[in-house]
Coordinates of N, CA and C in Angstrom, one line a residue:
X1 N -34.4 -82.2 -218.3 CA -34.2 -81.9 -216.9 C -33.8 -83.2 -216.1
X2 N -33.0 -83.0 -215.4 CA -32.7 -84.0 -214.2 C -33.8 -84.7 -213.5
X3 N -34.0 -85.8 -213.3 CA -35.1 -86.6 -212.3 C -34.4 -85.5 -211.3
X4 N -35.8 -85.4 -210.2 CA -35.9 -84.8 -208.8 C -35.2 -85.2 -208.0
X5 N -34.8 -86.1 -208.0 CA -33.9 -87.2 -206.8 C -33.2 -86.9 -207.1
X6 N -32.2 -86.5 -207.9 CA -30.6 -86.3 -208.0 C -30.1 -85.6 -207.6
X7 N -28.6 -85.4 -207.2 CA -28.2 -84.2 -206.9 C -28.4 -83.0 -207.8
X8 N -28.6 -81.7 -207.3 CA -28.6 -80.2 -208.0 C -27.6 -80.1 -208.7
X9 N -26.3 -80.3 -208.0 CA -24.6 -80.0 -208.9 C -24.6 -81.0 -210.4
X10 N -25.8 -82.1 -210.4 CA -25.5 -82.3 -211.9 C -26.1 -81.9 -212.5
X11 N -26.8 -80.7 -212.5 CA -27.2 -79.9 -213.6 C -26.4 -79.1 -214.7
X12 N -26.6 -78.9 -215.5 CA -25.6 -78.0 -216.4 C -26.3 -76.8 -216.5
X13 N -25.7 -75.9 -217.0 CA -26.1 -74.6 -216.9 C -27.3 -73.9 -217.4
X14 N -27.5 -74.7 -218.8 CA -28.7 -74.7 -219.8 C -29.6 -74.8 -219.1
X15 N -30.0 -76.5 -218.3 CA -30.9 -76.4 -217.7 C -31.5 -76.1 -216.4
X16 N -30.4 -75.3 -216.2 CA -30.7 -74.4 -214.8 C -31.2 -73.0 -215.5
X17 N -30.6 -72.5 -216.4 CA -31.6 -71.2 -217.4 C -32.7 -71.5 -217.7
X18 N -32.8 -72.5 -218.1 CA -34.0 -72.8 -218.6 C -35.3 -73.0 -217.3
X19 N -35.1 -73.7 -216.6 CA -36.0 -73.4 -215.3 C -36.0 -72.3 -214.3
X20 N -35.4 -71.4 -214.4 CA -35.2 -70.5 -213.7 C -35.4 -68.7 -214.2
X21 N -35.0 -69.3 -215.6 CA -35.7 -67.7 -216.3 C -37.0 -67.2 -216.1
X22 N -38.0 -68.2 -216.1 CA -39.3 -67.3 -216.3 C -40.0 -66.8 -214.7
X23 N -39.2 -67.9 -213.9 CA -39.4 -67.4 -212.2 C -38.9 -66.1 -212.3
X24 N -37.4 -65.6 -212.6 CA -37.0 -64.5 -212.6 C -37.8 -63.4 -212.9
X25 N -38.0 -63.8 -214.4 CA -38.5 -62.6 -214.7 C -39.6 -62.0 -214.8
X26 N -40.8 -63.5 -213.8 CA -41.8 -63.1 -213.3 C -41.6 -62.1 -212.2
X27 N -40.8 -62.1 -211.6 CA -40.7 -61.3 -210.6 C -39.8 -59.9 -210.8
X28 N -39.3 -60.1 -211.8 CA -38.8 -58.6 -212.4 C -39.3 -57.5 -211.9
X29 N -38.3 -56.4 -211.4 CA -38.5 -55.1 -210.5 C -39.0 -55.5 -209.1
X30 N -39.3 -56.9 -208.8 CA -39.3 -56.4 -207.1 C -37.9 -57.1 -206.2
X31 N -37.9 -57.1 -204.8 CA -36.7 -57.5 -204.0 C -36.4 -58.6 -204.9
X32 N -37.4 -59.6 -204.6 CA -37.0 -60.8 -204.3 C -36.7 -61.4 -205.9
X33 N -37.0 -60.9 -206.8 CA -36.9 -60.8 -208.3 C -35.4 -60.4 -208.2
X34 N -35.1 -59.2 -207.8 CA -33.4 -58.7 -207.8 C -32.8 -59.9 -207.1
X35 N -33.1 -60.3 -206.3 CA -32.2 -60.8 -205.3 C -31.5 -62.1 -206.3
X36 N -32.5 -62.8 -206.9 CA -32.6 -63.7 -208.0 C -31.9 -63.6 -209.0
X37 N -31.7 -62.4 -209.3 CA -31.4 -61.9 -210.7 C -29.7 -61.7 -210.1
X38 N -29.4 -61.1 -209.3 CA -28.1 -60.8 -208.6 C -27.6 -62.1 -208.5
X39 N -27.9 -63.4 -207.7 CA -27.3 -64.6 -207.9 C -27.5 -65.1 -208.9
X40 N -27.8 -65.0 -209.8 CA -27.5 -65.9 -211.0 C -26.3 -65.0 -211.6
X41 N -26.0 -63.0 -211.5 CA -25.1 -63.1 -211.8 C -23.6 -63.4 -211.3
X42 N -23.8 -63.5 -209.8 CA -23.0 -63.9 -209.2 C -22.3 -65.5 -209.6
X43 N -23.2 -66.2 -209.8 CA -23.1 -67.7 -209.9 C -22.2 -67.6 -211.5
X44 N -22.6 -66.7 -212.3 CA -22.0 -67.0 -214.2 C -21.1 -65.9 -213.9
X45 N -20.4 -65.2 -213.7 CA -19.7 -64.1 -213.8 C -19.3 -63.9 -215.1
X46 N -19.1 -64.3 -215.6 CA -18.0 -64.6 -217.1 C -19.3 -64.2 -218.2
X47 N -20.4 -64.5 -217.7 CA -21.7 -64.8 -219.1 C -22.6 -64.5 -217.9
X48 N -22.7 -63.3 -217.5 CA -24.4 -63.5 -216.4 C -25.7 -63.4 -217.3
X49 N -26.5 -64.6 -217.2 CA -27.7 -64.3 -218.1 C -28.6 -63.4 -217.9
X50 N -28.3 -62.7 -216.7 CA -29.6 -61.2 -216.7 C -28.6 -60.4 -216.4
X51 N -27.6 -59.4 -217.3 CA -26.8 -58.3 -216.9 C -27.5 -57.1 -216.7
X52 N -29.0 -57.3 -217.0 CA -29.9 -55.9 -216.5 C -30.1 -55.5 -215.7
X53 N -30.8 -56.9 -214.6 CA -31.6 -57.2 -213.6 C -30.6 -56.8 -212.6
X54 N -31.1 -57.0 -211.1 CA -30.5 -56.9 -209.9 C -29.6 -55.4 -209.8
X55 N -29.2 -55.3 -208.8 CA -28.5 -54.5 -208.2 C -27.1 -54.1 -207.7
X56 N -26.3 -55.5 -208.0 CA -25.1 -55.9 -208.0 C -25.1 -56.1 -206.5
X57 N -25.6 -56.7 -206.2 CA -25.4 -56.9 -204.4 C -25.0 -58.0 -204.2
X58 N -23.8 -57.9 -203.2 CA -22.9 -59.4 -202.4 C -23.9 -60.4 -202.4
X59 N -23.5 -61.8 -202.2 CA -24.1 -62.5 -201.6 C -25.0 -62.8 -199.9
X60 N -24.0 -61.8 -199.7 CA -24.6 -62.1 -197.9 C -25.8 -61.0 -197.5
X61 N -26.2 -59.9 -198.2 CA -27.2 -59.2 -198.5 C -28.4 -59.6 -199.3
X62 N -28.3 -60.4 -200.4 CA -29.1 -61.6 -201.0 C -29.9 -62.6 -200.4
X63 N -28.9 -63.5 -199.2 CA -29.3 -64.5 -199.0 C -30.5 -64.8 -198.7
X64 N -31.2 -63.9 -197.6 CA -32.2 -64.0 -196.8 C -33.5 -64.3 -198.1
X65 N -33.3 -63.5 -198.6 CA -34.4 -63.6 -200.3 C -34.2 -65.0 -201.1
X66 N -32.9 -65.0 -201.4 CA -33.3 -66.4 -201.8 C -33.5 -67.4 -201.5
X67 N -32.9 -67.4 -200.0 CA -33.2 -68.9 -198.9 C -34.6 -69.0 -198.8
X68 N -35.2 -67.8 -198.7 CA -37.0 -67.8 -198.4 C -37.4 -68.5 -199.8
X69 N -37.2 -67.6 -200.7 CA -37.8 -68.7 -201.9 C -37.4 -69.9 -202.6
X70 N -36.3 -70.1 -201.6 CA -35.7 -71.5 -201.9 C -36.8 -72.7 -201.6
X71 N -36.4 -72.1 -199.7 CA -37.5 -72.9 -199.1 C -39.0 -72.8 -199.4
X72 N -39.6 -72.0 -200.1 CA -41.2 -71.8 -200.6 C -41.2 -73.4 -201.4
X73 N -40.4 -72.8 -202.7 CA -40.5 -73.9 -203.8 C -40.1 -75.1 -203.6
X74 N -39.3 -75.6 -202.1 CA -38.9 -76.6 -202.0 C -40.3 -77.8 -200.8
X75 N -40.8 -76.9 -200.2 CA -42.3 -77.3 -199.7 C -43.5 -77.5 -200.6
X76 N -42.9 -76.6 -201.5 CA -44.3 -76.6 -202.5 C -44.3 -78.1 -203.7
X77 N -42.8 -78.1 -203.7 CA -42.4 -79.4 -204.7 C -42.7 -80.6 -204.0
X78 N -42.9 -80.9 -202.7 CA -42.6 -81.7 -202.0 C -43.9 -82.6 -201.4
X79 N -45.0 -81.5 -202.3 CA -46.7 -81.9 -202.3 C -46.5 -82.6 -203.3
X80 N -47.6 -83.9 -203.2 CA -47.5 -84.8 -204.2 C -48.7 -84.3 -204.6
X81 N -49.0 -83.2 -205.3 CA -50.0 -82.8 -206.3 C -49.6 -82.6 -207.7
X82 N -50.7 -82.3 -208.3 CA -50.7 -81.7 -210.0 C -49.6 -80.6 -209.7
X83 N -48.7 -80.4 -210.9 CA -48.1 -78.5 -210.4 C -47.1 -78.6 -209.7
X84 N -47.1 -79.6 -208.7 CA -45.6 -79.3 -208.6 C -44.3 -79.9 -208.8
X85 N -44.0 -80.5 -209.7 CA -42.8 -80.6 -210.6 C -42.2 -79.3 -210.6
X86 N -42.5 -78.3 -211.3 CA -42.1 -77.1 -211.6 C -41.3 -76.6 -210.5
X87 N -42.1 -76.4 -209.5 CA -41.1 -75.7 -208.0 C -40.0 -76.8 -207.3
X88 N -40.7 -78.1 -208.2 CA -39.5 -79.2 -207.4 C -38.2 -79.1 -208.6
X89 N -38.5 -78.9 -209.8 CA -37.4 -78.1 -210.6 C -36.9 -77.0 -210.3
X90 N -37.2 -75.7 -209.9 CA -36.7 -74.8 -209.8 C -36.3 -74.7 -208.6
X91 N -36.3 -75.3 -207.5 CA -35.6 -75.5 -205.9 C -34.3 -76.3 -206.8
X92 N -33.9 -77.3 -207.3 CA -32.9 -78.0 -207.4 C -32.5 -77.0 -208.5
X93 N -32.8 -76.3 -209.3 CA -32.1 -75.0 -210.3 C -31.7 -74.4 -209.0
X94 N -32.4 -73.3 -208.2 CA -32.2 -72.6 -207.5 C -31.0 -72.9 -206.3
X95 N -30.6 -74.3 -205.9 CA -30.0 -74.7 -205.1 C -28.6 -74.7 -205.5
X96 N -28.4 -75.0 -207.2 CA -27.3 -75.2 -207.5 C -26.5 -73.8 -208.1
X97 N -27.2 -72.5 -208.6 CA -26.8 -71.8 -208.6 C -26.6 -71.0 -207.4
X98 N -27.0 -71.2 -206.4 CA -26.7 -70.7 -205.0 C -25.5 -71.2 -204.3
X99 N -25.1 -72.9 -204.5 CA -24.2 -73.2 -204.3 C -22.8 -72.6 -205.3
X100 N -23.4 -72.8 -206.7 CA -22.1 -71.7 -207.6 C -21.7 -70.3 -206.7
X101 N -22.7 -69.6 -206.7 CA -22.5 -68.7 -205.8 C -21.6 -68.0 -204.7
X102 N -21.8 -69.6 -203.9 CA -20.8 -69.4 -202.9 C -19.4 -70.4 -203.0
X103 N -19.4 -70.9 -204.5 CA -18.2 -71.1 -204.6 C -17.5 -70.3 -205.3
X104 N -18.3 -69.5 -206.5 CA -17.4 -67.8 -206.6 C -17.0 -67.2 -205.6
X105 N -17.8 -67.1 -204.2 CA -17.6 -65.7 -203.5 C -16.4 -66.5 -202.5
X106 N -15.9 -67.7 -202.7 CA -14.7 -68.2 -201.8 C -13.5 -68.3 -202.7
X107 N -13.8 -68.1 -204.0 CA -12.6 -68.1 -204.3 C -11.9 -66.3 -204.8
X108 N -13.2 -65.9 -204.7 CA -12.7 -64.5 -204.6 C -12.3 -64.0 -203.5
X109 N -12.6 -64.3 -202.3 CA -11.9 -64.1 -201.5 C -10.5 -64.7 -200.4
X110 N -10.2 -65.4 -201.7 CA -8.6 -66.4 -201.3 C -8.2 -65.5 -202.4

């Protein structure tokens, strides 16, 4: 994984799966689990890693859900305690697949 200080966009995709699967699928069957599960397939279209999950919903019906748990894990990382590496990894996963996101849903709409 990326040091925490770097930008989100140099992640590669692996290690954006890799910190972000078990968030997901802890939350499997509720909103904010779908909402999750729908931007990541938004973000991979070609290869979505959860083609189960979510509900197929736009981005702009999503957002509210993920911006909240953006911002959770990005407060929670930002404690200099035990524990939170994890949420300071998965805010910078979660950031950059959100930004993929909205750069599929701009070029589908040109």
């Amino acid at each position: 994984m990326k040091r925490s200080d770097e930008a989100p966009f140099s992640m590669t995709r692996t290690q954006v799966l890799a910190t972000l699967t078990s968030h997901v699928r802890l939350m499997r069957e509720t909103k904010t689990g779908d909402a999750l599960a729908d931007l990541l397939n938004l973000a991979y279209p070609d290869n979505p890693p959860f083609p189960d999950l979510g509900f197929g919903d736009d981005l702009n019906t999503i957002r509210s859900n993920v911006e909240s748990v953006l911002d959770g894990w990005t407060r929670v990382g930002r404690l200099n305690v035990e524990g939170a590496a994890p949420y300071r990894e998965a805010g910078l996963a979660l950031a950059f697949v959100l930004g993929r996101a909205e750069q599929a849903a701009l070029q589908a709409a040109s």
